[in-house]
Short mmCIF file of C-alpha atoms and ligand atoms in Angstrom, two decimals:
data_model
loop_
_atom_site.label_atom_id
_atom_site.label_comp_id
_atom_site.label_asym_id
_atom_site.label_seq_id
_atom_site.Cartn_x
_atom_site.Cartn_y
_atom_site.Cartn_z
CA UNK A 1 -60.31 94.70 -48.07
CA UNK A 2 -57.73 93.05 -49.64
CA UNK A 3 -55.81 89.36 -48.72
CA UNK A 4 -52.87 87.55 -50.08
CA UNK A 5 -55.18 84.27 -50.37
CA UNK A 6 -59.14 83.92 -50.61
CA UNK A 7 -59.97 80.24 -49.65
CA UNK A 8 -63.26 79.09 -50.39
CA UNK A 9 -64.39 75.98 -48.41
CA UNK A 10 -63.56 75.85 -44.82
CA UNK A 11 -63.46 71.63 -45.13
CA UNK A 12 -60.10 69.06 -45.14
CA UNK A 13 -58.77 70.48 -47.84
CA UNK A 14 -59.33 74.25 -47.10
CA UNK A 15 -58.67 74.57 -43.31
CA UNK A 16 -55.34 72.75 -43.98
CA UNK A 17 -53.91 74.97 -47.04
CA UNK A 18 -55.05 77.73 -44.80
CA UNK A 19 -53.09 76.39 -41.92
CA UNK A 20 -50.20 76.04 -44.04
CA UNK A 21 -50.44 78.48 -46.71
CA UNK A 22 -49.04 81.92 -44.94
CA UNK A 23 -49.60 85.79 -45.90
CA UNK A 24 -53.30 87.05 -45.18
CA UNK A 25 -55.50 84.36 -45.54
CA UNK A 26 -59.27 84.35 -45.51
CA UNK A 27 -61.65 81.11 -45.62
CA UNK A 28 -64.99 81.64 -46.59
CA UNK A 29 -67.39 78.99 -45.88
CA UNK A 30 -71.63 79.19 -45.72
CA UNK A 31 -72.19 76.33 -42.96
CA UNK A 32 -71.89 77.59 -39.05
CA UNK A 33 -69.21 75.56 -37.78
CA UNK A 34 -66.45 74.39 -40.43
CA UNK A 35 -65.23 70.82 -40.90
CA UNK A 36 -68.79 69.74 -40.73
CA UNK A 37 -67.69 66.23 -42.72
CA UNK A 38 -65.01 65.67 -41.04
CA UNK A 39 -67.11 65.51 -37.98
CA UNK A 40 -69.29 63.40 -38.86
CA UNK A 41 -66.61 60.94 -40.83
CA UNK A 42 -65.68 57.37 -39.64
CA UNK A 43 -68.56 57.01 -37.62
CA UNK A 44 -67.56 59.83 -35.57
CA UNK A 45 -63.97 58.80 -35.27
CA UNK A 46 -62.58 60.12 -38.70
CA UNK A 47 -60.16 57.56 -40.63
CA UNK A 48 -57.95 60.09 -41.37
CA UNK A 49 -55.51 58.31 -43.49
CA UNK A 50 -54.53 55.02 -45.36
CA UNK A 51 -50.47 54.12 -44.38
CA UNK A 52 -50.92 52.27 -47.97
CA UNK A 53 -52.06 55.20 -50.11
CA UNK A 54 -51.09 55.05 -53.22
CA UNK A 55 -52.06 56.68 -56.72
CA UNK A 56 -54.04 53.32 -57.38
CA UNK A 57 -56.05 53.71 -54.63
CA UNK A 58 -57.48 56.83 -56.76
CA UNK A 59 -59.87 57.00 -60.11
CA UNK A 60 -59.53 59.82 -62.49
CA UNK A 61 -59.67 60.18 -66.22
CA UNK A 62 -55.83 60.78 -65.36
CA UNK A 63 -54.08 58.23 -62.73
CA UNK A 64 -51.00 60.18 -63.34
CA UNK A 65 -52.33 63.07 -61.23
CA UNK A 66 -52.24 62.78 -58.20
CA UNK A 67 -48.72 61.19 -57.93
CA UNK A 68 -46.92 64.15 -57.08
CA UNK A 69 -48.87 65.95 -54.42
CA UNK A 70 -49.35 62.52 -52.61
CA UNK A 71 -45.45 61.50 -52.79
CA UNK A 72 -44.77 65.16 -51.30
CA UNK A 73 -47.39 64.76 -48.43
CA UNK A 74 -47.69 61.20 -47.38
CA UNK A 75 -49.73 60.02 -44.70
CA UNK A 76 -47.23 60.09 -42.38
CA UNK A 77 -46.58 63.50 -42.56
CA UNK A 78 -50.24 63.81 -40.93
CA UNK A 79 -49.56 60.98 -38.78
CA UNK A 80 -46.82 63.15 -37.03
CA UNK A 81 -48.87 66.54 -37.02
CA UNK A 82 -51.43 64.14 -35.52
CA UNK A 83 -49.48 63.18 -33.07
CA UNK A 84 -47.45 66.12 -32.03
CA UNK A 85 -51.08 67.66 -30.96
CA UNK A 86 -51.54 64.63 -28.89
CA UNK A 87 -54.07 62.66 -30.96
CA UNK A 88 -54.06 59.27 -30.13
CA UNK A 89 -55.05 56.93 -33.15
CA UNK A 90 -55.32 53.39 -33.93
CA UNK A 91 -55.22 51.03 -37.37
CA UNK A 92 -58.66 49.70 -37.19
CA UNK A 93 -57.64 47.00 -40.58
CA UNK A 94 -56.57 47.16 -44.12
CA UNK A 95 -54.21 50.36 -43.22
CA UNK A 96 -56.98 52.67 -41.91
CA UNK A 97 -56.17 55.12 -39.14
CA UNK A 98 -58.63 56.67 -37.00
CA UNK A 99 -59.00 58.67 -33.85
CA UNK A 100 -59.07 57.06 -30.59
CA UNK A 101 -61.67 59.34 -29.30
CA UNK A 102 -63.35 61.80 -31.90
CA UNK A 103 -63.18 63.47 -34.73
CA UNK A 104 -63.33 66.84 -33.80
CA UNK A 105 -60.03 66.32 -32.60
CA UNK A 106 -58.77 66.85 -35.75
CA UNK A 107 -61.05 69.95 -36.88
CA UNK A 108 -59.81 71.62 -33.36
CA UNK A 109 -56.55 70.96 -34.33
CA UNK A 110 -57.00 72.43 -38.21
CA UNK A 111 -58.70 74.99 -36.78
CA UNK A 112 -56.02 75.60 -34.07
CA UNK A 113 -53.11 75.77 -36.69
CA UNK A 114 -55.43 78.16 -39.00
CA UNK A 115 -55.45 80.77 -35.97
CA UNK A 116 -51.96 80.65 -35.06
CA UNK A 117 -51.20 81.11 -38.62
CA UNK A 118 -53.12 84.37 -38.19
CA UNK A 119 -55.88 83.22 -40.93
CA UNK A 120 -59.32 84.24 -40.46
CA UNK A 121 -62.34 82.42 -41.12
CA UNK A 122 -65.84 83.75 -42.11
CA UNK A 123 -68.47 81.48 -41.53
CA UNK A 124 -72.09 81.53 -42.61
CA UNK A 125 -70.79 83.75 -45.52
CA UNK A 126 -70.90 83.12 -49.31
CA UNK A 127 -68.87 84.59 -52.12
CA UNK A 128 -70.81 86.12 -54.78
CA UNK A 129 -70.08 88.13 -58.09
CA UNK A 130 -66.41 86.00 -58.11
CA UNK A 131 -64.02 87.85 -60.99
CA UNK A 132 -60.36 88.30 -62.08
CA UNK A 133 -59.40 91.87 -62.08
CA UNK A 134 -57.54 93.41 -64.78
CA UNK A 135 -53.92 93.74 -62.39
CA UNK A 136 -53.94 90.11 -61.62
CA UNK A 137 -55.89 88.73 -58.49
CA UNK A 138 -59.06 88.57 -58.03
CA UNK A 139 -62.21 89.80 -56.57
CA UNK A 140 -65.69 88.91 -55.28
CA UNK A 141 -68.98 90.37 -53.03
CA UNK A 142 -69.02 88.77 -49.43
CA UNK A 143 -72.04 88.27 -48.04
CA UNK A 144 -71.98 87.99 -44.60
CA UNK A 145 -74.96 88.82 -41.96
CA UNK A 146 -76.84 90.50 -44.58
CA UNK A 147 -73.96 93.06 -45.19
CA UNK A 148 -71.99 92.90 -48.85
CA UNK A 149 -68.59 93.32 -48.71
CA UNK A 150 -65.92 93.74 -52.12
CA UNK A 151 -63.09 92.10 -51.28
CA UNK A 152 -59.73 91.06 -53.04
CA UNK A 153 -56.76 88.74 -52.74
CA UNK A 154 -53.65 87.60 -55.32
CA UNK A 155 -55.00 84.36 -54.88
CA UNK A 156 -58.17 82.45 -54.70
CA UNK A 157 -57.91 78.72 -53.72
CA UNK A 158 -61.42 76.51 -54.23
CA UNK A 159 -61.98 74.28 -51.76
CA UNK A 160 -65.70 73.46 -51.60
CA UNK A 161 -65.70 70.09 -51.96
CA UNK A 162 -68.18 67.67 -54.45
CA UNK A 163 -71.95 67.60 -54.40
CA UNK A 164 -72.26 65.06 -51.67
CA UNK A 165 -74.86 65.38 -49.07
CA UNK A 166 -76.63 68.50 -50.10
CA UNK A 167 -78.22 68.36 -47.04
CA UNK A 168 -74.54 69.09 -45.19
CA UNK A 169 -74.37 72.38 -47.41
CA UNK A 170 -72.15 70.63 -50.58
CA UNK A 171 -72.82 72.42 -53.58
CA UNK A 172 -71.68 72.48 -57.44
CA UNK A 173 -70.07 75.70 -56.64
CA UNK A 174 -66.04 74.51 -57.69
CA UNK A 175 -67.35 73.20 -60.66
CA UNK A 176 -69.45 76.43 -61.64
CA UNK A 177 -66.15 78.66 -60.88
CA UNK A 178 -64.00 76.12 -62.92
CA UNK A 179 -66.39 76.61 -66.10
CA UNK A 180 -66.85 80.10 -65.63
CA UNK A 181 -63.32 80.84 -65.74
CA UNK A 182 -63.04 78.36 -68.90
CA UNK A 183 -61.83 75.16 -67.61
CA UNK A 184 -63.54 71.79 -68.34
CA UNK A 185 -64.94 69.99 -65.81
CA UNK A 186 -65.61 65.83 -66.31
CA UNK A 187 -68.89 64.41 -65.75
CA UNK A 188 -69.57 63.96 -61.99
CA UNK A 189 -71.31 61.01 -60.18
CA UNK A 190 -72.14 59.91 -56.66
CA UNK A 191 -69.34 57.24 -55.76
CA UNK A 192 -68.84 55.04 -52.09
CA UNK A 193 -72.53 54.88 -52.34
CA UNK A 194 -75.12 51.87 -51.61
CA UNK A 195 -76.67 49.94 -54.74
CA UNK A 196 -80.76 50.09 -55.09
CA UNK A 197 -82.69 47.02 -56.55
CA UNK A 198 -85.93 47.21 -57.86
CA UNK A 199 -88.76 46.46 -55.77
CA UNK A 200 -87.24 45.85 -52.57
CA UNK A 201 -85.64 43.15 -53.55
CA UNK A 202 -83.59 42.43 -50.95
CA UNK A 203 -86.18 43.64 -48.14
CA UNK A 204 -86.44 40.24 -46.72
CA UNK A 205 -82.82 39.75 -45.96
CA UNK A 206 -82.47 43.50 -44.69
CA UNK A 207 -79.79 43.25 -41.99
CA UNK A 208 -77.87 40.67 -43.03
CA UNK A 209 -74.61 41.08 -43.55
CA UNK A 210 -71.56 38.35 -44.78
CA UNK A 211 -67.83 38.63 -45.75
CA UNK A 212 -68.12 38.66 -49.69
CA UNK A 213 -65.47 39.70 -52.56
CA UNK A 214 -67.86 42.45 -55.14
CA UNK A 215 -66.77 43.35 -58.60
CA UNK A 216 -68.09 46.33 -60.55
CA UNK A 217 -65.95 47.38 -63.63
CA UNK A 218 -62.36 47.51 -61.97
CA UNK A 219 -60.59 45.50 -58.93
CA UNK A 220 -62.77 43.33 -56.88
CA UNK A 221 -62.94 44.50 -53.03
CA UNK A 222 -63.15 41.76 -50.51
CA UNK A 223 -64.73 43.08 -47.36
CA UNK A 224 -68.50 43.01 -45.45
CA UNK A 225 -71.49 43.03 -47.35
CA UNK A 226 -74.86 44.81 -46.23
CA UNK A 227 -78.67 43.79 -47.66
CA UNK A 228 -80.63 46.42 -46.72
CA UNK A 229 -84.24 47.13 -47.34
CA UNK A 230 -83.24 48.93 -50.77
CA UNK A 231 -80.41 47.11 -52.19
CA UNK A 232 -77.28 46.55 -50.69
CA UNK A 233 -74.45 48.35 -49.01
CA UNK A 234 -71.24 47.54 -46.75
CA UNK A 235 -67.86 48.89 -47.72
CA UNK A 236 -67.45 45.91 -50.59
CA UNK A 237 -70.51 47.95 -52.31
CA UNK A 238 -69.70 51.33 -51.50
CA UNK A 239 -66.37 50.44 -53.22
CA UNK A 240 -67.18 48.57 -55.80
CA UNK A 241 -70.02 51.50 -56.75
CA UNK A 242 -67.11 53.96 -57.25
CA UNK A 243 -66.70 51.51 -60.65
CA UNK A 244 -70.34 50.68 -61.75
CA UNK A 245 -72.19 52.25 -64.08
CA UNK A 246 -76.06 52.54 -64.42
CA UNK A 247 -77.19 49.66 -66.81
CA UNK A 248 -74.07 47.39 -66.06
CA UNK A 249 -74.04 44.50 -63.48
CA UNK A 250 -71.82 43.44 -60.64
CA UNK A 251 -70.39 40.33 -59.79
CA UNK A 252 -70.27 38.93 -56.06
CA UNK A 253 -68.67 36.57 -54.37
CA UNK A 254 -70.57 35.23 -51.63
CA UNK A 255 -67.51 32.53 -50.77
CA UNK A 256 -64.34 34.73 -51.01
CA UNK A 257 -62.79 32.18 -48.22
CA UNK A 258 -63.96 28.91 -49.24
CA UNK A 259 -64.28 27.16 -52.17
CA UNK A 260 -67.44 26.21 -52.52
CA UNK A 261 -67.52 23.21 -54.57
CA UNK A 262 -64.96 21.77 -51.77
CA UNK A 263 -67.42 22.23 -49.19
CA UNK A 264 -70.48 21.28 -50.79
CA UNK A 265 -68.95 17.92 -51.84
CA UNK A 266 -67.71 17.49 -48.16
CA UNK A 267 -70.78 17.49 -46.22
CA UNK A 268 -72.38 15.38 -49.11
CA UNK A 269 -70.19 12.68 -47.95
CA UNK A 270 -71.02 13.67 -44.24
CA UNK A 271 -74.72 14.25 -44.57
CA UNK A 272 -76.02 13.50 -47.83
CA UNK A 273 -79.89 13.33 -46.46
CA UNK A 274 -79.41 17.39 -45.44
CA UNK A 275 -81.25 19.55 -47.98
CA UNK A 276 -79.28 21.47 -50.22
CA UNK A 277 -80.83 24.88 -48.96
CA UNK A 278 -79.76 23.61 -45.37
CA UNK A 279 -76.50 22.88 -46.64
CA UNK A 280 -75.38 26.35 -47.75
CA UNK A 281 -75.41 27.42 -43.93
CA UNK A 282 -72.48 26.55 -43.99
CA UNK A 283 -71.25 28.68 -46.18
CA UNK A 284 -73.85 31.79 -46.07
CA UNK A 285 -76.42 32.85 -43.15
CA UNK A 286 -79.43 30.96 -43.01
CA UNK A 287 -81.77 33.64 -44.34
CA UNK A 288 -79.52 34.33 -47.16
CA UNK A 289 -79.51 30.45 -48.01
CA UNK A 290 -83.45 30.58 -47.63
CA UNK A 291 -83.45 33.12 -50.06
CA UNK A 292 -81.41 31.85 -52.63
CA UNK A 293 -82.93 28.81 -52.80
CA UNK A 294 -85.80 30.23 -53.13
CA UNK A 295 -84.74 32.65 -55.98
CA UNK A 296 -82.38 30.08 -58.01
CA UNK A 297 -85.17 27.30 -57.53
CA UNK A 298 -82.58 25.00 -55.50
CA UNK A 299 -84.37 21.39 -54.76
CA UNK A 300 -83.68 18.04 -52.92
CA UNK A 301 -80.63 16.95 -50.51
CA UNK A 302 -77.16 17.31 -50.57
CA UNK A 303 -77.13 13.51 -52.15
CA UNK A 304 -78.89 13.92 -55.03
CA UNK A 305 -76.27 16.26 -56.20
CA UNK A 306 -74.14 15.30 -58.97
CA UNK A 307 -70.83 16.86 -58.98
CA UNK A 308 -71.64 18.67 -62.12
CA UNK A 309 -74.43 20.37 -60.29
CA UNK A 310 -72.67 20.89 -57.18
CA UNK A 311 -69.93 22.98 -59.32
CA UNK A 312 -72.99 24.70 -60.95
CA UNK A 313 -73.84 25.79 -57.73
CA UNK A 314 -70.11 26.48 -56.76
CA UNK A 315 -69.73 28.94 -59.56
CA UNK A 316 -73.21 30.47 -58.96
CA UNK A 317 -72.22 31.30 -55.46
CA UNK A 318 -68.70 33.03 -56.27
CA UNK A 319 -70.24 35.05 -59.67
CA UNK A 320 -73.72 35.98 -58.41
CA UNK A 321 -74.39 38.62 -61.09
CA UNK A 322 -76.75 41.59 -60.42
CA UNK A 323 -77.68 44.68 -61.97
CA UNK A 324 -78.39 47.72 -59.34
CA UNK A 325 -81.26 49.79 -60.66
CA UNK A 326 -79.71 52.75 -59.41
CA UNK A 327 -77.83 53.94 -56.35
CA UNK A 328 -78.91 56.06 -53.23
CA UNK A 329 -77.37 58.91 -55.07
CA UNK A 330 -75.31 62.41 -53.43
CA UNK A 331 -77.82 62.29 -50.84
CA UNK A 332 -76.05 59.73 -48.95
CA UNK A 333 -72.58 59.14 -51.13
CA UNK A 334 -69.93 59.74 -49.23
CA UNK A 335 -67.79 61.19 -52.29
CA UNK A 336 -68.38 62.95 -56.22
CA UNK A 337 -66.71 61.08 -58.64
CA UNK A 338 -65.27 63.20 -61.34
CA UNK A 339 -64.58 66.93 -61.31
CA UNK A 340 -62.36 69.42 -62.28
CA UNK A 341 -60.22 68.00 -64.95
CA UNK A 342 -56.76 67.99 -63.95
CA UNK A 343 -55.40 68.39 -67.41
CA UNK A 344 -56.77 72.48 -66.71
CA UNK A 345 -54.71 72.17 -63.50
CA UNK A 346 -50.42 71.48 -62.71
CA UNK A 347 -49.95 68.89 -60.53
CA UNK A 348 -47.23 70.57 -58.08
CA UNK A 349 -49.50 73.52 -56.87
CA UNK A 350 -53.00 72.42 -58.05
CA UNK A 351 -52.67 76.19 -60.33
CA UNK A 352 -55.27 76.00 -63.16
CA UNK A 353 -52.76 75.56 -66.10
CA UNK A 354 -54.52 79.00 -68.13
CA UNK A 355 -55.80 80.99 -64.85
CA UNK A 356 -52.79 82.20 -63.15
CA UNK A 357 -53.75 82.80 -59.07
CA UNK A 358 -56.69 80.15 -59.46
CA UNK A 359 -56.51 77.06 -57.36
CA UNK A 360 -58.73 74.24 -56.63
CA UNK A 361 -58.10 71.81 -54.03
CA UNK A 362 -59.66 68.46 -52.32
CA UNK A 363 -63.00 66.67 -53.92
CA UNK A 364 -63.76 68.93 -56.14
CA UNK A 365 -60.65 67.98 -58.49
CA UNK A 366 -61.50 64.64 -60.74
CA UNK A 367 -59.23 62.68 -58.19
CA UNK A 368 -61.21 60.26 -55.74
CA UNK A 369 -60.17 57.71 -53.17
CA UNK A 370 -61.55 54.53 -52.07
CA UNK A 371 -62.96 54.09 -48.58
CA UNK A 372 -60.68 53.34 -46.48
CA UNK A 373 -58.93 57.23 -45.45
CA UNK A 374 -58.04 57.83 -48.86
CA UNK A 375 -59.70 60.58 -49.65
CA UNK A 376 -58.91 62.77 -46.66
CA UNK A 377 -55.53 61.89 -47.31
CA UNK A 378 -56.24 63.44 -50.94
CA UNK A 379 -57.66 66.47 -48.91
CA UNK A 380 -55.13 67.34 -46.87
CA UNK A 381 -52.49 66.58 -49.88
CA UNK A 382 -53.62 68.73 -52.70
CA UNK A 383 -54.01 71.11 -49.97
CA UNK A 384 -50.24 71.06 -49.03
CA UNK A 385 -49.09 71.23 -52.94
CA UNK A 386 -51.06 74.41 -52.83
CA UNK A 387 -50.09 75.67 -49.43
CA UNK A 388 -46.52 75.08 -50.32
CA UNK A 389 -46.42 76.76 -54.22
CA UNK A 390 -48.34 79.50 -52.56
P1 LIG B 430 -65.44 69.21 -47.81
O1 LIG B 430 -66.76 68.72 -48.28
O2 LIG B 430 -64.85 68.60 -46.60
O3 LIG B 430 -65.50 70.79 -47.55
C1 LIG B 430 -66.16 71.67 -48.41
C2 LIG B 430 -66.55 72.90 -47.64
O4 LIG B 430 -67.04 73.86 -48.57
C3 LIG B 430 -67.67 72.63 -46.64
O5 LIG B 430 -67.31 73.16 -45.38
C4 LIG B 430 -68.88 73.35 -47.23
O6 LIG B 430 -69.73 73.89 -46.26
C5 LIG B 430 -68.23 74.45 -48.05
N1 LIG B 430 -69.04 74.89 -49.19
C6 LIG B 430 -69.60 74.12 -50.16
N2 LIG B 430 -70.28 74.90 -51.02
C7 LIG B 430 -70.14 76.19 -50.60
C8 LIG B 430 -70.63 77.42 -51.07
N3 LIG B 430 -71.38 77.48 -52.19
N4 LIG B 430 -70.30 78.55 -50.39
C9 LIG B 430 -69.55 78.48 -49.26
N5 LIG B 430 -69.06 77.32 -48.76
C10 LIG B 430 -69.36 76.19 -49.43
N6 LIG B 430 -63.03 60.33 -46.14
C11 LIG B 430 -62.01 59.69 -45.52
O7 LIG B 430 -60.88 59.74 -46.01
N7 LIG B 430 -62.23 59.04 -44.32
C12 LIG B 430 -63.45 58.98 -43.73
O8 LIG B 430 -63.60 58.45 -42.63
C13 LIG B 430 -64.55 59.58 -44.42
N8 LIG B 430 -65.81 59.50 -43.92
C14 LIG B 430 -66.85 60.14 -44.56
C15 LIG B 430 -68.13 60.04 -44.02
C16 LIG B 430 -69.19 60.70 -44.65
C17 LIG B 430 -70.58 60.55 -44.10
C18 LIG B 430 -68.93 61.48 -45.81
C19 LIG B 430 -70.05 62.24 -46.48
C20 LIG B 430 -67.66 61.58 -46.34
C21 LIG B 430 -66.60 60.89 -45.73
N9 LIG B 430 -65.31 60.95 -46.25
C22 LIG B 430 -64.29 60.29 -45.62
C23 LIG B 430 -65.01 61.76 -47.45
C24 LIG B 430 -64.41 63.09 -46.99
O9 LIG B 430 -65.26 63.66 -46.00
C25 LIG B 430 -64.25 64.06 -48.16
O10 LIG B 430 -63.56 63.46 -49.21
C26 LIG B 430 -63.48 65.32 -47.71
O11 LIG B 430 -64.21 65.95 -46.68
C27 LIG B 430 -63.28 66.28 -48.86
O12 LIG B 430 -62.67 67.44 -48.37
P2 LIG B 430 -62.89 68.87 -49.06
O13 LIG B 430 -62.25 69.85 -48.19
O14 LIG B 430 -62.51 68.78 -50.49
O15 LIG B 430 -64.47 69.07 -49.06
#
């Protein structure tokens, strides 16, 4: 059987090139139902987009990248597709859309378009034996229901996403394609992930959670902070994670509102006799303060302070270094750093540069997003420079 366009990965990025893309289309995905992420994204409300994406809200070994396909699909081009299928959506902060009511909203409405485009979508399949044939095009074995099937198509678009969540069916399969066919592919690593600490570190303080500004190596994100009984998460880790590197430390500000030294001093003059551990409740929760005092060996009341030591304290409390012993890994990351490296691939149609008909689209390209709807944004971009060169 033979199609204009193979897509592989029925996900953002694959039901909406399909959607748009035209000709016969087939998606091939292994998981029963497709858009199984999206589903489950934003808590079950999907932040679909970021009204303030921009190409710095991205890493990649090139930052140049992504520029074009995101200036020729912006997110309010999905904000109107959105809402001309009746989606109602809200800013929840910082930019973020989401659904008003679920997520699947926007899977039925991917999946909607991909039908009345005429695509069709084979689920619970893989591809298998995947080859360029000698005419142009390509080839590959179907496997569907136990029954092999050759098929064919001009094009093949990869859309199978990184190696997040195994458990949700992700798989290295882009990046095995990609080096197969000769392209490089940059090292990959789990990224919007929570931090571990040895020994439980944080155990006791499990739960608690404070405004704080976190650092890795690249810009410091100022939102919530989570200790949890491995290490610590909220979105100013799973941010700053996308930056760190195993071995190096991060830097967090546990004060991003206050100064501090300003504070401290202030109550001294208003209740010198508190103790100093007491005294940080005002800037931190309780437990946190217990613990820190504790841990940095904090003694005596707020009046036995110099200044010197309260501004010791001041700058321990906005640079409290740490150094992760790991992170939780692809098995709960919500993206894969890294991928295919877009040097192999042009910009305006995601094309691999030496592979003429060979596309990849979404996660699996070295281009990731911060949390915040950035990376859907990516998806359903990329997808559209393919869709659109198609
Ligand atoms: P995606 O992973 O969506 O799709 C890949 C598809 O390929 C899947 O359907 C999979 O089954 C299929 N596949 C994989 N291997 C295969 C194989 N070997 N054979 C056949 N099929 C195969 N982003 C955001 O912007 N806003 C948000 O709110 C969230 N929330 C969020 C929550 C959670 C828990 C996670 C894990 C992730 C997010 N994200 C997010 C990130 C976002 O989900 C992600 O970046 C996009 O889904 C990527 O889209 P793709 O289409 O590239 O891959």
């Amino acid at each position: 059987m033979t199609f204009d366009t193979i897509i592989l990965g029925a996900g953002a990025a694959g039901l909406m090139c399909a959607a748009h893309c035209g000709g016969r289309v087939l998606v091939i995905d292994h998981a029963k139902h497709p858009g199984e992420k999206i589903r489950i994204s934003g808590g079950g409300r999907c932040n679909f987009t970021n009204t303030g994406t921009g190409p710095a809200n991205f890493l990649s070994a090139n930052p140049h990248f992504a520029k074009s396909a995101l200036a020729r699909y912006t997110p309010w081009d999905f904000v109107s597709l959105v809402s001309e299928h009746g989606i109602a959506w809200h800013e929840k902060t910082l930019g973020q859309l989401f659904c008003d009511d679920k997520a699947t909203q926007i899977v039925e409405m991917l999946t909607g378009l991909l039908r009345k485009a005429g695509a069709e979508l084979a689920l619970e399949s893989t591809a298998e034996d995947i080859r360029a044939t000698p005419g142009g095009g390509y080839a590959l074995t179907l496997l569907r229901a136990g029954r092999r099937q050759t098929l064919a198509a001009r094009r093949l678009v990869v859309a199978t996403g990184g190696k997040s969540i195994p458990k949700m069916g992700a798989t290295g399969l882009a990046y095995d394609i990609a080096r197969q066919f000769g392209l490089n592919v940059t090292e990959t690593r789990p990224g919007l992930v929570p931090l571990t600490f040895p020994e439980g570190r944080f155990a006791a303080l499990s739960g608690t959670a404070l405004p704080a500004r976190v650092q890795a190596e690249g810009p410091a994100f100022p939102e919530a902070l989570l200790f949890t009984h491995r290490g610590l998460s909220g979105p100013a880790i799973l941010q700053a994670s996308s930056y760190w590197r195993e071995g190096e430390s991060i830097t967090v500000n546990l004060s991003p509102a206050a100064d501090p030294f300003t504070r401290l001093r202030a109550q001294r003059q208003e209740a010198g006799r508190k103790s100093l551990t007491r005294s940080l409740d005002a800037l931190l929760p309780s437990r946190l303060s217990d613990f820190l005092s504790q841990d940095w060996g904090l003694k005596g009341n707020l009046g036995d302070q110099s200044d010197r030591a309260l501004q010791d304290l001041s700058q321990r409390l906005t640079g409290w270094q740490l150094t992760p012993g790991g992170s939780e890994g692809y098995r709960t990351a919500e993206v894969t750093l890294g991928g295919i490296d877009t040097d192999a691939l042009n910009s305006q149609s995601m094309e691999a540069k030496t592979q003429p008909g060979l596309h990849f689209i979404g996660e699996c390209v070295d281009v990731t997003g911060w949390l915040g709807g950035y990376n859907f944004q990516w998806a359903w971009a990329s997808a559209m420079a393919c869709a659109r060169a198609i």
